[in-house]
């Protein structure tokens, strides 16, 4: 894939940061609502908390998660980082994919069933909607940290592609003053003002002066 332009890279990065921050903030809200429902002694307050969690899950969970994944993949394949060249990018990709599957397919379904149980008056486990957002929050915090620190270096695939780029950067370009294949540098000496040094002319003047002295 061709590299993103400067403007496209900045726009995609801003979109990725905003969607990731929104996903993280929504997870904090779900955790707070889950703790409120688990710790309150009021049935109406617990039901209101569960219904609020359902609103977040129905309207914001899937869009923010998918937007974060799409913008992150675009930033990876459209820049020098690549998707599988560095360990921190590769691990973050799989963690994001696992978090999306767990949130959209499992956590959202659990919220719907809990709201239905509360509305029907059936008993529920007090902390069943606290553990999922807590695990998700830990994973998002870990991904944020490795995005900043960028640890662990290159993957095996990244190491295979690294010598090619180094060889290309080592080839001297034109007009660099590199010696010719014969081993001698035939580039003219350059004076302080950018002109070739007049070493030959000075040598001829010295030779003629010594010749006149010998004749005299």
GROMACS .gro file of C-alpha atoms in nm, residues 113-203:
model
   91
  113UNK     CA    1  -2.984  -1.034   2.924
  114UNK     CA    2  -2.919  -0.855   3.255
  115UNK     CA    3  -3.164  -0.577   3.170
  116UNK     CA    4  -3.423  -0.839   3.079
  117UNK     CA    5  -3.364  -1.024   3.408
  118UNK     CA    6  -3.398  -0.705   3.610
  119UNK     CA    7  -3.719  -0.609   3.431
  120UNK     CA    8  -3.863  -0.958   3.498
  121UNK     CA    9  -3.759  -0.954   3.863
  122UNK     CA   10  -3.517  -1.245   3.830
  123UNK     CA   11  -3.206  -1.251   4.055
  124UNK     CA   12  -2.870  -1.158   3.903
  125UNK     CA   13  -2.509  -1.176   4.013
  126UNK     CA   14  -2.404  -0.839   4.159
  127UNK     CA   15  -2.064  -0.812   3.988
  128UNK     CA   16  -2.131  -0.982   3.656
  129UNK     CA   17  -2.120  -0.648   3.470
  130UNK     CA   18  -1.820  -0.514   3.662
  131UNK     CA   19  -1.554  -0.765   3.560
  132UNK     CA   20  -1.586  -0.722   3.177
  133UNK     CA   21  -1.529  -0.343   3.171
  134UNK     CA   22  -1.250  -0.383   3.427
  135UNK     CA   23  -1.069  -0.631   3.202
  136UNK     CA   24  -1.129  -0.407   2.899
  137UNK     CA   25  -0.995  -0.104   3.084
  138UNK     CA   26  -0.677  -0.292   3.172
  139UNK     CA   27  -0.627  -0.395   2.810
  140UNK     CA   28  -0.684  -0.039   2.679
  141UNK     CA   29  -0.442   0.104   2.933
  142UNK     CA   30  -0.178  -0.151   2.831
  143UNK     CA   31  -0.226  -0.068   2.462
  144UNK     CA   32  -0.195   0.304   2.537
  145UNK     CA   33   0.132   0.248   2.723
  146UNK     CA   34   0.294   0.042   2.445
  147UNK     CA   35   0.178   0.298   2.188
  148UNK     CA   36   0.378   0.562   2.373
  149UNK     CA   37   0.685   0.353   2.465
  150UNK     CA   38   0.700   0.137   2.147
  151UNK     CA   39   0.893  -0.151   2.311
  152UNK     CA   40   1.036  -0.487   2.192
  153UNK     CA   41   1.179  -0.377   1.857
  154UNK     CA   42   1.117  -0.548   1.523
  155UNK     CA   43   0.947  -0.876   1.451
  156UNK     CA   44   1.110  -1.148   1.242
  157UNK     CA   45   0.944  -1.010   0.932
  158UNK     CA   46   1.060  -0.661   1.020
  159UNK     CA   47   1.420  -0.778   1.065
  160UNK     CA   48   1.414  -0.944   0.722
  161UNK     CA   49   1.312  -0.619   0.556
  162UNK     CA   50   1.552  -0.400   0.756
  163UNK     CA   51   1.881  -0.483   0.567
  164UNK     CA   52   1.724  -0.383   0.235
  165UNK     CA   53   1.644  -0.034   0.359
  166UNK     CA   54   1.990   0.000   0.512
  167UNK     CA   55   2.159  -0.099   0.186
  168UNK     CA   56   1.954   0.153  -0.005
  169UNK     CA   57   2.044   0.430   0.237
  170UNK     CA   58   2.414   0.337   0.214
  171UNK     CA   59   2.435   0.390  -0.166
  172UNK     CA   60   2.600   0.733  -0.230
  173UNK     CA   61   2.399   0.971  -0.441
  174UNK     CA   62   2.529   1.190  -0.723
  175UNK     CA   63   2.773   1.472  -0.650
  176UNK     CA   64   2.867   1.340  -0.308
  177UNK     CA   65   3.241   1.334  -0.365
  178UNK     CA   66   3.254   0.953  -0.342
  179UNK     CA   67   3.572   0.795  -0.486
  180UNK     CA   68   3.554   0.624  -0.822
  181UNK     CA   69   3.579   0.243  -0.850
  182UNK     CA   70   3.952   0.268  -0.917
  183UNK     CA   71   4.010   0.372  -0.558
  184UNK     CA   72   4.129   0.730  -0.627
  185UNK     CA   73   3.933   1.042  -0.562
  186UNK     CA   74   3.956   1.243  -0.882
  187UNK     CA   75   3.730   1.522  -0.768
  188UNK     CA   76   3.908   1.860  -0.785
  189UNK     CA   77   4.011   2.029  -0.462
  190UNK     CA   78   3.780   2.313  -0.373
  191UNK     CA   79   3.895   2.641  -0.223
  192UNK     CA   80   3.724   2.851   0.036
  193UNK     CA   81   3.510   3.033  -0.221
  194UNK     CA   82   3.399   2.718  -0.401
  195UNK     CA   83   3.668   2.745  -0.677
  196UNK     CA   84   3.923   2.471  -0.765
  197UNK     CA   85   4.250   2.521  -0.587
  198UNK     CA   86   4.526   2.649  -0.813
  199UNK     CA   87   4.784   2.394  -0.704
  200UNK     CA   88   4.913   2.334  -1.059
  201UNK     CA   89   4.956   2.704  -1.127
  202UNK     CA   90   5.152   2.757  -0.804
  203UNK     CA   91   5.376   2.461  -0.890
   0.00000   0.00000   0.00000
